[in-house]
Amino acid sequence: THYTFIEISFDFKTKLFYANYGQLEDLQMLASIVGNASLQGSIIIMRYGKIFRGDKVCHIMFVVFLL
């Protein structure tokens, strides 16, 4: 299994979330459950595959900062 991650700000006392493949629908569902504010500054683990890994980064930035 491969993982790609981006570090925007790192804090050892942060929350950890799982977002399946990181598709827009996955991240919107996660944000609807925990809220956008909870995702800011957290670590989000996504499965490798299904979509381009660069799109995963774009999707998380869109969901966290623009929705």
Coordinates of C-alpha atoms in Angstrom, one line a residue:
T1 CA 0.0 0.0 0.0
H2 CA 1.3 3.5 -0.9
Y3 CA 0.5 6.7 0.8
T4 CA 1.0 10.3 -0.2
F5 CA 0.9 13.1 2.3
I6 CA 1.2 16.8 2.3
E7 CA 2.3 18.8 5.4
I8 CA 0.6 22.2 5.6
S9 CA 1.3 22.7 9.3
F10 CA 2.4 19.9 11.6
D11 CA 1.6 19.5 15.2
F12 CA 2.2 16.4 17.3
K13 CA -1.1 17.0 19.2
T14 CA -3.3 16.9 16.1
K15 CA -6.2 14.8 14.9
L16 CA -5.8 11.9 12.5
F17 CA -8.5 11.2 9.9
Y18 CA -9.0 8.6 7.2
A19 CA -10.5 9.8 3.8
N20 CA -10.7 6.6 1.7
Y21 CA -9.2 7.4 -1.7
G22 CA -9.4 11.2 -1.3
Q23 CA -12.0 11.7 -4.0
L24 CA -14.0 14.9 -3.6
E25 CA -17.0 12.9 -2.4
D26 CA -14.9 11.2 0.3
L27 CA -13.6 14.5 1.6
Q28 CA -17.0 16.2 1.5
M29 CA -18.5 13.3 3.5
L30 CA -15.6 13.5 6.0
A31 CA -16.1 17.3 6.3
S32 CA -19.8 16.9 6.9
I33 CA -19.2 14.5 9.7
V34 CA -16.4 16.3 11.6
G35 CA -16.6 19.8 10.2
N36 CA -14.1 21.8 8.1
A37 CA -12.6 23.5 11.2
S38 CA -11.7 20.0 12.6
L39 CA -9.8 19.2 9.4
Q40 CA -7.6 22.3 9.5
G41 CA -4.2 21.4 10.9
S42 CA -5.0 17.7 11.0
I43 CA -3.4 14.7 9.3
I44 CA -5.6 13.0 6.7
I45 CA -4.6 9.6 5.5
M46 CA -5.9 8.5 2.1
R47 CA -5.6 5.3 0.1
Y48 CA -3.3 5.2 -2.9
G49 CA -5.0 4.8 -6.3
K50 CA -8.3 5.5 -8.2
I51 CA -7.3 9.2 -8.8
F52 CA -4.0 11.1 -9.4
R53 CA -2.3 11.8 -6.1
G54 CA -2.0 15.5 -7.0
D55 CA -5.8 15.7 -7.2
K56 CA -6.0 14.4 -3.6
V57 CA -4.1 17.5 -2.5
C58 CA -6.3 19.8 -4.5
H59 CA -9.4 18.1 -3.2
I60 CA -8.4 18.5 0.4
M61 CA -7.5 22.1 0.0
F62 CA -10.8 22.8 -1.7
V63 CA -12.9 21.1 1.0
V64 CA -11.0 22.5 3.9
F65 CA -10.4 26.1 2.8
L66 CA -13.1 26.9 0.2
L67 CA -16.3 25.1 1.4

